[in-house]
Amino acid sequence: MKGYAPLSDEIINALVNALGSDCVIQGREKCIPFGEDAGEDKRVPQLVVEPTCPEQIQELMRLADRHRFPVTPRGLGTGLAGGAVPVFGGVVLSLAKMNRILAIDRKNLIAVVEPGVVTMDLKQAVMAEGLFYPPDPASLDTCSIGGNAATNAGGPACVKYGTTRDYVLGVDAVLPSGEKISAGVRTRKGVVGYDLLHLLIGSEGTLGIITRLILRLLPLPPCTMTIAAFFPHLDTAMDTVSRVLAEGHIPSAVEFLDQKCLALVGDLLPFENAVNSGAFLLIETDGMQDLAQREIEAIGSLCVDCGASEVLLAPDSQKRQRVWEIRREVALRIEDASPVYVPEDVVAPIGGIADFVSRLPELEREYGMSIYSFGHAGDGNIHLNITADDPERRAMVDRGIEAVLRLVVSMGGTISGEHGIGVAKKRFLHLELLPESIRLQREIKKIFDPKGILNPGKIF
Amino acid sequence: MKGYAPLSDEIINALVNALGSDCVIQGREKCIPFGEDAGEDKRVPQLVVEPTCPEQIQELMRLADRHRFPVTPRGLGTGLAGGAVPVFGGVVLSLAKMNRILAIDRKNLIAVVEPGVVTMDLKQAVMAEGLFYPPDPASLDTCSIGGNAATNAGGPACVKYGTTRDYVLGVDAVLPSGEKISAGVRTRKGVVGYDLLHLLIGSEGTLGIITRLILRLLPLPPCTMTIAAFFPHLDTAMDTVSRVLAEGHIPSAVEFLDQKCLALVGDLLPFENAVNSGAFLLIETDGMQDLAQREIEAIGSLCVDCGASEVLLAPDSQKRQRVWEIRREVALRIEDASPVYVPEDVVAPIGGIADFVSRLPELEREYGMSIYSFGHAGDGNIHLNITADDPERRAMVDRGIEAVLRLVVSMGGTISGEHGIGVAKKRFLHLELLPESIRLQREIKKIFDPKGILNPGKIF
């Protein structure tokens, strides 16, 4: 990857003239917050552009194309793989101010939104209309729909409802050249030419800048039921998950914590001895009141049959919040407790989670790291939070991470379920993809971005 | 598009030597059936290759790459857009003999299959394990999973369960160069690099040859309930569909027939005056017995509220078959009745179906054609069967088809919901896609197939 010259004063003036000074942020101090996401990597951009309409993005990209400077699109900076970090400096294109919900169409069950809409704002707006937008990444209070689409974000609801990809019917996007395209449809289905929509989704802002999304909505499930179950061992918990799915239940969440994670949140647990459990499952069902209730009861019985030591029903929304707090607090506490903290998010085949996790202690010993496992047991997506006490051990931990990723790939899994590759996992791409796949992807990048100006330095 | 020289005897000998004579079919008579699908276009290939393993496909493509002859992949020939028709002659690559179900993995809820497996065979095999593969194109008794993936086939179940795309987790494919790639994952989610999987799905065999598919399965819904409802007018039927969805029901099928279609199947209708109805809806629910029953009853009441003249419950599987026969028989009878018959499959926004269909009579008069409308009301996918009595009117009908497609695009719809573009709709691609989108797609085709040997002459 060749370097990029800093933007000259002339170019900056041209930008300000073309876009208006209101949407150009200059000065190192003001630019610093736009140079990092929720992961480890950071870099200060030379300039931040914060447009309010697609035409300004087109102007920006035409200038970038003419003068060949890098532009890194940014949603709300909650990514964990450095996808929004401007690794070559240049311009960060913040989409935070393009945050209007343009339409909620009850008759056609779609919403039309700008990319900067906060995920939770959309969820609440459609809920007020009796509708449901399922994707629920952990950062849903602060992340954006555009960022969710760029990384194909998932979340606990994925086990029943799928990921962001399954809810984006169509997008408008600006290409690196400044040209506009539409991809996908406004309707429930369509097969007209190649699927550029799904190429854009999950491409981490390297192929085009999404300026508008058409989202599929569902009717709002009238009721959600929640149980918390504690197990003596992780493998009995995972056997339970397999049995729940095999018996035909489709829960709307199946989250787990391993023993190490439980130890960190002992004060939040509902009874004294819970902290000594080997694993914790949080399971939800949704739908019509009596069905959701009957289903959660059946799942609760299965938990007991499979050896759960305690199964607690969260009877109201307050109790439900407390159960979810256990799950949500874990990641924060792991990060706070460890000088070295690397959030990985592998996916194992569901039936292989327990086996995979049981092989981690050996790798922990070998590489001097500590691995906290929690996440989405229902779809096999495990958030491995890899930590070490001593920052000087970092190089060894990195080798340990590679060993973990090799293990999951060898078991038929994948190295990222929802965080993406960004800059943080670039060096691991070859563990999963064949050289020919990587070659095709690089060629596709060149078609969309022949000058290498849009979010350079990512994925490959 | 440049022409292709016929295969020389040397090349044919090289093919027979490399692949074995068992899988090479020669002779015009034997090749004729491999040159057509269920649409209008046909062309006799020079040779048919019917491999039993991916390595033979690699050998074939290496020879095609070296000698630059066209290869057209073919599932089981049930497509309606000519996607499997060898428009430039050369070799048809029939995948009919790669038809093994390699694994049904209950624990991980996946199936691994070869592309030639008949869709119904897979549905029945997984059903025997208590599992469910939802996609159900009309031709499911005779079409193949590989063909379904190549065209992203849908069907009545799409309204609840989505299209084939939603059930393919990963594929192995052979590229035009003979190289193998894997795309997608074996797990429930993954976001590692660009989405080559969804680029292959729906690409109508123009980018690569799918040799193995990893399919997502669901638990089998224990019960299905069916009603048939007759309405005085199409618009009241469509209002009913909108209300059913808006009230939070997610039926597993919502099929409709218009008045013209009903007139063709009068003998199959359950009561004497039914043939004079303005529209017919076939609605199903599935899931746990009592829930599916309660939901179908609620939907039945909504039908009556909205003005249905008759609502009949199909109480057993025999009655259910008879209701479906009405829906299935229509397409056959339209085709039999008309010298000119063009099956279009537009998608309109759900809320706009009645409006769209109400504007068709004007176009029928203007272009001297007759349009039978039926299809998947729940997702807006309307099969417009366009006919004329006089083959000499064909040119005018073609102009009429263009007018119909322009109309649906102007209303926010799409020109193909599940048949694809193939060769039949190439000339209409520009009605829906911007020139820049088409340019990107052509460039992508060149990356995968720089010599233009894989299914040339399609889509663009």
GROMACS .gro file of N, CA, C and O in nm, chain A residues 106 108 151 158 165 175 181-182 186-196 198 203 206-207 219 246 248 290 294 347-351 376 379 381 412 414 416-418 420 429 436-437 440-441 443-445 447-448 460, chain B residues 106 108 151 158 165 175 181-182 186-196 198 203 206-207 219 246 248 290 294 347-351 376 379 381 412 414 416-418 420 429 436-437 440-441 443-445 447-448 460:
model
  424
  106ARG      N    1  -4.598   0.143   0.747
  106ARG     CA    2  -4.665   0.028   0.809
  106ARG      C    3  -4.723  -0.067   0.706
  106ARG      O    4  -4.723  -0.188   0.723
  108ASN      N    5  -4.626  -0.137   0.405
  108ASN     CA    6  -4.528  -0.221   0.337
  108ASN      C    7  -4.422  -0.279   0.431
  108ASN      O    8  -4.328  -0.344   0.387
  151THR      N    9  -2.080  -0.352   0.891
  151THR     CA   10  -2.014  -0.467   0.955
  151THR      C   11  -2.105  -0.589   0.963
  151THR      O   12  -2.068  -0.689   1.024
  158CYS      N   13  -3.002  -1.267   1.697
  158CYS     CA   14  -2.963  -1.333   1.572
  158CYS      C   15  -3.006  -1.479   1.566
  158CYS      O   16  -3.041  -1.529   1.460
  165ARG      N   17  -2.780  -0.796   0.784
  165ARG     CA   18  -2.797  -0.835   0.644
  165ARG      C   19  -2.940  -0.878   0.610
  165ARG      O   20  -2.989  -0.852   0.501
  175LEU      N   21  -2.010   0.588  -0.451
  175LEU     CA   22  -1.887   0.514  -0.480
  175LEU      C   23  -1.766   0.605  -0.460
  175LEU      O   24  -1.778   0.727  -0.455
  181ILE      N   25  -2.496   0.489  -0.661
  181ILE     CA   26  -2.569   0.370  -0.707
  181ILE      C   27  -2.680   0.336  -0.609
  181ILE      O   28  -2.677   0.380  -0.493
  182SER      N   29  -2.776   0.260  -0.656
  182SER     CA   30  -2.873   0.195  -0.569
  182SER      C   31  -2.848   0.046  -0.580
  182SER      O   32  -2.814  -0.003  -0.688
  186ARG      N   33  -3.682  -0.223  -0.287
  186ARG     CA   34  -3.772  -0.173  -0.182
  186ARG      C   35  -3.872  -0.281  -0.145
  186ARG      O   36  -3.955  -0.262  -0.056
  187THR      N   37  -3.870  -0.389  -0.219
  187THR     CA   38  -3.972  -0.492  -0.202
  187THR      C   39  -3.914  -0.609  -0.122
  187THR      O   40  -3.797  -0.610  -0.087
  188ARG      N   41  -3.998  -0.706  -0.098
  188ARG     CA   42  -3.956  -0.817  -0.011
  188ARG      C   43  -3.862  -0.914  -0.081
  188ARG      O   44  -3.798  -0.995  -0.017
  189LYS      N   45  -3.859  -0.915  -0.211
  189LYS     CA   46  -3.764  -1.001  -0.279
  189LYS      C   47  -3.727  -0.942  -0.415
  189LYS      O   48  -3.790  -0.845  -0.460
  190GLY      N   49  -3.625  -1.000  -0.477
  190GLY     CA   50  -3.581  -0.949  -0.606
  190GLY      C   51  -3.454  -1.022  -0.645
  190GLY      O   52  -3.370  -1.053  -0.560
  191VAL      N   53  -3.440  -1.054  -0.775
  191VAL     CA   54  -3.317  -1.118  -0.821
  191VAL      C   55  -3.288  -1.064  -0.961
  191VAL      O   56  -3.324  -1.122  -1.062
  192VAL      N   57  -3.229  -0.945  -0.963
  192VAL     CA   58  -3.204  -0.872  -1.087
  192VAL      C   59  -3.055  -0.838  -1.091
  192VAL      O   60  -3.011  -0.742  -1.029
  193GLY      N   61  -2.979  -0.918  -1.161
  193GLY     CA   62  -2.834  -0.893  -1.168
  193GLY      C   63  -2.765  -0.940  -1.042
  193GLY      O   64  -2.822  -1.006  -0.956
  194TYR      N   65  -2.635  -0.908  -1.035
  194TYR     CA   66  -2.554  -0.953  -0.922
  194TYR      C   67  -2.591  -0.879  -0.795
  194TYR      O   68  -2.635  -0.764  -0.799
  195ASP      N   69  -2.566  -0.943  -0.683
  195ASP     CA   70  -2.611  -0.893  -0.554
  195ASP      C   71  -2.510  -0.791  -0.498
  195ASP      O   72  -2.433  -0.821  -0.407
  196LEU      N   73  -2.514  -0.670  -0.554
  196LEU     CA   74  -2.423  -0.566  -0.504
  196LEU      C   75  -2.460  -0.524  -0.362
  196LEU      O   76  -2.375  -0.480  -0.285
  198HIS      N   77  -2.546  -0.714  -0.103
  198HIS     CA   78  -2.477  -0.792  -0.001
  198HIS      C   79  -2.325  -0.780  -0.011
  198HIS      O   80  -2.254  -0.814   0.082
  203SER      N   81  -1.886  -0.493   0.408
  203SER     CA   82  -1.759  -0.456   0.343
  203SER      C   83  -1.685  -0.349   0.421
  203SER      O   84  -1.583  -0.298   0.376
  206THR      N   85  -1.545  -0.011   0.270
  206THR     CA   86  -1.430  -0.008   0.178
  206THR      C   87  -1.473  -0.003   0.032
  206THR      O   88  -1.389   0.016  -0.056
  207LEU      N   89  -1.602  -0.025   0.004
  207LEU     CA   90  -1.647  -0.028  -0.136
  207LEU      C   91  -1.733   0.092  -0.172
  207LEU      O   92  -1.736   0.135  -0.287
  219PRO      N   93  -4.378  -0.749   1.236
  219PRO     CA   94  -4.472  -0.712   1.342
  219PRO      C   95  -4.404  -0.729   1.478
  219PRO      O   96  -4.321  -0.818   1.494
  246ALA      N   97  -3.281  -2.871   1.900
  246ALA     CA   98  -3.321  -2.996   1.834
  246ALA      C   99  -3.467  -3.029   1.860
  246ALA      O  100  -3.532  -3.092   1.778
  248GLY      N  101  -3.703  -2.828   1.858
  248GLY     CA  102  -3.791  -2.746   1.776
  248GLY      C  103  -3.819  -2.608   1.832
  248GLY      O  104  -3.896  -2.533   1.775
  290ASP      N  105  -4.922  -1.647   2.553
  290ASP     CA  106  -4.928  -1.782   2.610
  290ASP      C  107  -4.830  -1.877   2.542
  290ASP      O  108  -4.775  -1.967   2.604
  294ARG      N  109  -4.546  -2.073   2.735
  294ARG     CA  110  -4.539  -2.219   2.731
  294ARG      C  111  -4.401  -2.264   2.682
  294ARG      O  112  -4.344  -2.360   2.732
  347VAL      N  113  -1.692  -1.787   1.565
  347VAL     CA  114  -1.815  -1.866   1.563
  347VAL      C  115  -1.776  -2.012   1.547
  347VAL      O  116  -1.701  -2.048   1.456
  348ALA      N  117  -1.826  -2.095   1.638
  348ALA     CA  118  -1.806  -2.240   1.628
  348ALA      C  119  -1.937  -2.303   1.585
  348ALA      O  120  -2.044  -2.246   1.609
  349PRO      N  121  -1.932  -2.420   1.521
  349PRO     CA  122  -2.058  -2.492   1.501
  349PRO      C  123  -2.125  -2.511   1.637
  349PRO      O  124  -2.056  -2.539   1.736
  350ILE      N  125  -2.258  -2.495   1.642
  350ILE     CA  126  -2.326  -2.495   1.772
  350ILE      C  127  -2.289  -2.619   1.853
  350ILE      O  128  -2.258  -2.611   1.971
  351GLY      N  129  -2.290  -2.734   1.786
  351GLY     CA  130  -2.263  -2.859   1.855
  351GLY      C  131  -2.119  -2.872   1.902
  351GLY      O  132  -2.086  -2.964   1.976
  376HIS      N  133  -2.317  -1.565   2.224
  376HIS     CA  134  -2.443  -1.607   2.167
  376HIS      C  135  -2.439  -1.758   2.142
  376HIS      O  136  -2.407  -1.803   2.033
  379ASP      N  137  -2.628  -1.935   1.833
  379ASP     CA  138  -2.575  -1.939   1.697
  379ASP      C  139  -2.425  -1.966   1.693
  379ASP      O  140  -2.363  -1.953   1.587
  381ASN      N  141  -2.177  -1.808   1.823
  381ASN     CA  142  -2.090  -1.690   1.820
  381ASN      C  143  -2.038  -1.659   1.962
  381ASN      O  144  -2.112  -1.614   2.047
  412GLY      N  145  -1.426  -2.609   1.183
  412GLY     CA  146  -1.537  -2.572   1.095
  412GLY      C  147  -1.599  -2.438   1.129
  412GLY      O  148  -1.708  -2.404   1.083
  414THR      N  149  -1.553  -1.993   1.215
  414THR     CA  150  -1.507  -1.874   1.145
  414THR      C  151  -1.445  -1.776   1.244
  414THR      O  152  -1.476  -1.780   1.363
  416SER      N  153  -1.461  -1.445   1.261
  416SER     CA  154  -1.540  -1.331   1.308
  416SER      C  155  -1.687  -1.348   1.278
  416SER      O  156  -1.727  -1.367   1.164
  417GLY      N  157  -1.767  -1.340   1.382
  417GLY     CA  158  -1.912  -1.354   1.366
  417GLY      C  159  -1.980  -1.223   1.340
  417GLY      O  160  -2.077  -1.215   1.266
  418GLU      N  161  -1.930  -1.114   1.401
  418GLU     CA  162  -2.000  -0.987   1.384
  418GLU      C  163  -1.911  -0.864   1.395
  418GLU      O  164  -1.955  -0.755   1.361
  420GLY      N  165  -1.612  -0.817   1.236
  420GLY     CA  166  -1.546  -0.791   1.109
  420GLY      C  167  -1.394  -0.798   1.120
  420GLY      O  168  -1.338  -0.831   1.226
  429LEU      N  169  -0.664  -1.309   0.811
  429LEU     CA  170  -0.759  -1.339   0.703
  429LEU      C  171  -0.727  -1.471   0.633
  429LEU      O  172  -0.814  -1.551   0.601
  436GLU      N  173  -0.723  -1.781  -0.346
  436GLU     CA  174  -0.804  -1.742  -0.462
  436GLU      C  175  -0.923  -1.655  -0.420
  436GLU      O  176  -0.960  -1.562  -0.492
  437SER      N  177  -0.980  -1.683  -0.303
  437SER     CA  178  -1.090  -1.598  -0.253
  437SER      C  179  -1.040  -1.458  -0.223
  437SER      O  180  -1.105  -1.358  -0.253
  440LEU      N  181  -0.984  -1.266  -0.548
  440LEU     CA  182  -1.108  -1.215  -0.605
  440LEU      C  183  -1.156  -1.092  -0.530
  440LEU      O  184  -1.200  -0.993  -0.589
  441GLN      N  185  -1.143  -1.095  -0.398
  441GLN     CA  186  -1.191  -0.982  -0.317
  441GLN      C  187  -1.106  -0.857  -0.343
  441GLN      O  188  -1.159  -0.746  -0.351
  443GLU      N  189  -0.958  -0.789  -0.618
  443GLU     CA  190  -0.995  -0.739  -0.751
  443GLU      C  191  -1.128  -0.663  -0.745
  443GLU      O  192  -1.146  -0.562  -0.814
  444ILE      N  193  -1.220  -0.713  -0.664
  444ILE     CA  194  -1.349  -0.642  -0.649
  444ILE      C  195  -1.324  -0.504  -0.588
  444ILE      O  196  -1.380  -0.404  -0.632
  445LYS      N  197  -1.238  -0.500  -0.487
  445LYS     CA  198  -1.203  -0.370  -0.428
  445LYS      C  199  -1.153  -0.274  -0.536
  445LYS      O  200  -1.190  -0.157  -0.539
  447ILE      N  201  -1.221  -0.266  -0.851
  447ILE     CA  202  -1.329  -0.219  -0.939
  447ILE      C  203  -1.402  -0.101  -0.877
  447ILE      O  204  -1.430  -0.001  -0.943
  448PHE      N  205  -1.434  -0.116  -0.750
  448PHE     CA  206  -1.508  -0.009  -0.683
  448PHE      C  207  -1.417   0.111  -0.655
  448PHE      O  208  -1.463   0.224  -0.654
  460PHE      N  209  -0.771  -0.643   0.382
  460PHE     CA  210  -0.666  -0.721   0.314
  460PHE      C  211  -0.527  -0.684   0.365
  460PHE      O  212  -0.499  -0.568   0.391
  566ARG      N  213  -2.811  -3.298   1.258
  566ARG     CA  214  -2.918  -3.251   1.347
  566ARG      C  215  -2.864  -3.158   1.454
  566ARG      O  216  -2.929  -3.064   1.494
  568ASN      N  217  -2.612  -2.951   1.451
  568ASN     CA  218  -2.580  -2.816   1.404
  568ASN      C  219  -2.686  -2.759   1.310
  568ASN      O  220  -2.668  -2.649   1.257
  611THR      N  221  -3.042  -1.912  -0.894
  611THR     CA  222  -3.144  -1.812  -0.925
  611THR      C  223  -3.204  -1.750  -0.800
  611THR      O  224  -3.296  -1.670  -0.810
  618CYS      N  225  -4.186  -1.801   0.113
  618CYS     CA  226  -4.098  -1.684   0.126
  618CYS      C  227  -4.153  -1.578   0.219
  618CYS      O  228  -4.079  -1.512   0.290
  625ARG      N  229  -3.153  -1.784  -0.074
  625ARG     CA  230  -3.040  -1.707  -0.017
  625ARG      C  231  -3.033  -1.716   0.135
  625ARG      O  232  -2.925  -1.720   0.192
  635LEU      N  233  -1.435  -2.200  -1.024
  635LEU     CA  234  -1.434  -2.077  -1.104
  635LEU      C  235  -1.411  -2.112  -1.251
  635LEU      O  236  -1.366  -2.222  -1.284
  641ILE      N  237  -1.300  -2.237  -0.503
  641ILE     CA  238  -1.309  -2.150  -0.386
  641ILE      C  239  -1.418  -2.202  -0.293
  641ILE      O  240  -1.506  -2.279  -0.333
  642SER      N  241  -1.408  -2.159  -0.167
  642SER     CA  242  -1.519  -2.175  -0.074
  642SER      C  243  -1.569  -2.036  -0.042
  642SER      O  244  -1.489  -1.943  -0.032
  646ARG      N  245  -1.975  -2.251   0.756
  646ARG     CA  246  -2.057  -2.366   0.799
  646ARG      C  247  -2.139  -2.329   0.920
  646ARG      O  248  -2.217  -2.409   0.970
  647THR      N  249  -2.115  -2.212   0.974
  647THR     CA  250  -2.175  -2.172   1.100
  647THR      C  251  -2.294  -2.079   1.073
  647THR      O  252  -2.323  -2.043   0.960
  648ARG      N  253  -2.358  -2.038   1.180
  648ARG     CA  254  -2.480  -1.960   1.164
  648ARG      C  255  -2.453  -1.815   1.126
  648ARG      O  256  -2.541  -1.744   1.083
  649LYS      N  257  -2.333  -1.766   1.150
  649LYS     CA  258  -2.301  -1.633   1.107
  649LYS      C  259  -2.154  -1.619   1.079
  649LYS      O  260  -2.076  -1.709   1.111
  650GLY      N  261  -2.114  -1.505   1.019
  650GLY     CA  262  -1.975  -1.485   0.985
  650GLY      C  263  -1.963  -1.358   0.904
  650GLY      O  264  -2.050  -1.329   0.822
  651VAL      N  265  -1.857  -1.279   0.926
  651VAL     CA  266  -1.835  -1.159   0.846
  651VAL      C  267  -1.684  -1.144   0.829
  651VAL      O  268  -1.617  -1.074   0.902
  652VAL      N  269  -1.632  -1.219   0.732
  652VAL     CA  270  -1.488  -1.226   0.708
  652VAL      C  271  -1.464  -1.195   0.561
  652VAL      O  272  -1.481  -1.281   0.474
  653GLY      N  273  -1.429  -1.069   0.533
  653GLY     CA  274  -1.407  -1.029   0.395
  653GLY      C  275  -1.538  -1.005   0.321
  653GLY      O  276  -1.646  -1.006   0.381
  654TYR      N  277  -1.527  -0.985   0.191
  654TYR     CA  278  -1.645  -0.954   0.111
  654TYR      C  279  -1.733  -1.076   0.092
  654TYR      O  280  -1.685  -1.190   0.092
  655ASP      N  281  -1.861  -1.050   0.071
  655ASP     CA  282  -1.960  -1.157   0.070
  655ASP      C  283  -1.966  -1.222  -0.069
  655ASP      O  284  -2.058  -1.198  -0.147
  656LEU      N  285  -1.867  -1.306  -0.099
  656LEU     CA  286  -1.866  -1.376  -0.228
  656LEU      C  287  -1.981  -1.476  -0.237
  656LEU      O  288  -2.030  -1.505  -0.346
  658HIS      N  289  -2.298  -1.442  -0.142
  658HIS     CA  290  -2.420  -1.384  -0.197
  658HIS      C  291  -2.401  -1.330  -0.338
  658HIS      O  292  -2.497  -1.306  -0.410
  663SER      N  293  -2.649  -1.543  -0.923
  663SER     CA  294  -2.571  -1.499  -1.039
  663SER      C  295  -2.596  -1.588  -1.161
  663SER      O  296  -2.530  -1.575  -1.263
  666THR      N  297  -2.316  -1.763  -1.379
  666THR     CA  298  -2.226  -1.686  -1.467
  666THR      C  299  -2.092  -1.656  -1.400
  666THR      O  300  -2.001  -1.608  -1.467
  667LEU      N  301  -2.080  -1.680  -1.270
  667LEU     CA  302  -1.955  -1.646  -1.199
  667LEU      C  303  -1.878  -1.769  -1.155
  667LEU      O  304  -1.756  -1.766  -1.144
  679PRO      N  305  -3.610  -2.634   1.277
  679PRO     CA  306  -3.695  -2.740   1.330
  679PRO      C  307  -3.824  -2.746   1.247
  679PRO      O  308  -3.872  -2.643   1.200
  706ALA      N  309  -5.035  -0.640   0.896
  706ALA     CA  310  -5.028  -0.527   0.990
  706ALA      C  311  -5.071  -0.568   1.130
  706ALA      O  312  -5.025  -0.511   1.229
  708GLY      N  313  -4.995  -0.831   1.276
  708GLY     CA  314  -4.892  -0.907   1.342
  708GLY      C  315  -4.888  -1.055   1.308
  708GLY      O  316  -4.809  -1.130   1.363
  750ASP      N  317  -5.200  -2.567   1.831
  750ASP     CA  318  -5.307  -2.477   1.873
  750ASP      C  319  -5.281  -2.334   1.829
  750ASP      O  320  -5.371  -2.258   1.800
  754ARG      N  321  -5.524  -2.121   1.603
  754ARG     CA  322  -5.580  -1.994   1.649
  754ARG      C  323  -5.549  -1.885   1.548
  754ARG      O  324  -5.630  -1.798   1.521
  807VAL      N  325  -4.222  -0.789  -0.872
  807VAL     CA  326  -4.258  -0.771  -0.731
  807VAL      C  327  -4.301  -0.626  -0.712
  807VAL      O  328  -4.229  -0.534  -0.749
  808ALA      N  329  -4.419  -0.609  -0.656
  808ALA     CA  330  -4.468  -0.475  -0.620
  808ALA      C  331  -4.461  -0.461  -0.468
  808ALA      O  332  -4.463  -0.560  -0.397
  809PRO      N  333  -4.449  -0.336  -0.420
  809PRO     CA  334  -4.465  -0.319  -0.276
  809PRO      C  335  -4.600  -0.378  -0.234
  809PRO      O  336  -4.699  -0.361  -0.307
  810ILE      N  337  -4.603  -0.448  -0.121
  810ILE     CA  338  -4.724  -0.522  -0.083
  810ILE      C  339  -4.847  -0.432  -0.089
  810ILE      O  340  -4.950  -0.468  -0.143
  811GLY      N  341  -4.832  -0.312  -0.034
  811GLY     CA  342  -4.944  -0.220  -0.027
  811GLY      C  343  -4.987  -0.169  -0.163
  811GLY      O  344  -5.090  -0.103  -0.176
  836HIS      N  345  -4.759  -1.464  -0.512
  836HIS     CA  346  -4.728  -1.458  -0.370
  836HIS      C  347  -4.768  -1.321  -0.315
  836HIS      O  348  -4.687  -1.230  -0.305
  839ASP      N  349  -4.565  -1.137  -0.019
  839ASP     CA  350  -4.440  -1.063  -0.038
  839ASP      C  351  -4.441  -0.978  -0.165
  839ASP      O  352  -4.338  -0.925  -0.205
  841ASN      N  353  -4.485  -1.060  -0.473
  841ASN     CA  354  -4.432  -1.122  -0.594
  841ASN      C  355  -4.546  -1.177  -0.680
  841ASN      O  356  -4.609  -1.277  -0.647
  872GLY      N  357  -4.196   0.149  -0.748
  872GLY     CA  358  -4.105   0.104  -0.642
  872GLY      C  359  -4.086  -0.046  -0.640
  872GLY      O  360  -4.035  -0.102  -0.542
  874THR      N  361  -3.981  -0.432  -0.856
  874THR     CA  362  -3.866  -0.490  -0.925
  874THR      C  363  -3.914  -0.582  -1.037
  874THR      O  364  -4.025  -0.636  -1.030
  876SER      N  365  -3.798  -0.873  -1.143
  876SER     CA  366  -3.797  -1.018  -1.121
  876SER      C  367  -3.782  -1.052  -0.974
  876SER      O  368  -3.687  -1.013  -0.909
  877GLY      N  369  -3.877  -1.128  -0.925
  877GLY     CA  370  -3.873  -1.169  -0.785
  877GLY      C  371  -3.799  -1.298  -0.764
  877GLY      O  372  -3.731  -1.317  -0.663
  878GLU      N  373  -3.809  -1.391  -0.861
  878GLU     CA  374  -3.745  -1.520  -0.839
  878GLU      C  375  -3.703  -1.592  -0.966
  878GLU      O  376  -3.629  -1.689  -0.958
  880GLY      N  377  -3.525  -1.453  -1.223
  880GLY     CA  378  -3.395  -1.404  -1.267
  880GLY      C  379  -3.403  -1.341  -1.406
  880GLY      O  380  -3.511  -1.329  -1.466
  889LEU      N  381  -3.297  -0.505  -1.830
  889LEU     CA  382  -3.215  -0.480  -1.711
  889LEU      C  383  -3.204  -0.331  -1.682
  889LEU      O  384  -3.213  -0.287  -1.567
  896GLU      N  385  -2.432   0.280  -1.382
  896GLU     CA  386  -2.315   0.256  -1.299
  896GLU      C  387  -2.323   0.119  -1.229
  896GLU      O  388  -2.222   0.051  -1.213
  897SER      N  389  -2.442   0.077  -1.190
  897SER     CA  390  -2.459  -0.056  -1.130
  897SER      C  391  -2.428  -0.165  -1.232
  897SER      O  392  -2.363  -0.265  -1.202
  900LEU      N  393  -2.052  -0.188  -1.286
  900LEU     CA  394  -1.984  -0.262  -1.178
  900LEU      C  395  -2.005  -0.412  -1.194
  900LEU      O  396  -1.914  -0.493  -1.176
  901GLN      N  397  -2.126  -0.450  -1.231
  901GLN     CA  398  -2.156  -0.592  -1.243
  901GLN      C  399  -2.079  -0.656  -1.360
  901GLN      O  400  -2.029  -0.768  -1.349
  903GLU      N  401  -1.795  -0.555  -1.465
  903GLU     CA  402  -1.655  -0.564  -1.421
  903GLU      C  403  -1.635  -0.685  -1.330
  903GLU      O  404  -1.532  -0.752  -1.335
  904ILE      N  405  -1.733  -0.708  -1.243
  904ILE     CA  406  -1.724  -0.825  -1.154
  904ILE      C  407  -1.722  -0.954  -1.237
  904ILE      O  408  -1.643  -1.045  -1.211
  905LYS      N  409  -1.808  -0.957  -1.337
  905LYS     CA  410  -1.809  -1.074  -1.427
  905LYS      C  411  -1.669  -1.097  -1.487
  905LYS      O  412  -1.620  -1.210  -1.492
  907ILE      N  413  -1.380  -1.020  -1.363
  907ILE     CA  414  -1.285  -1.072  -1.264
  907ILE      C  415  -1.296  -1.223  -1.252
  907ILE      O  416  -1.198  -1.296  -1.249
  908PHE      N  417  -1.421  -1.268  -1.243
  908PHE     CA  418  -1.443  -1.411  -1.226
  908PHE      C  419  -1.417  -1.486  -1.357
  908PHE      O  420  -1.374  -1.601  -1.355
  920PHE      N  421  -2.642  -0.956  -1.885
  920PHE     CA  422  -2.606  -0.824  -1.939
  920PHE      C  423  -2.630  -0.818  -2.090
  920PHE      O  424  -2.607  -0.914  -2.161
   0.00000   0.00000   0.00000
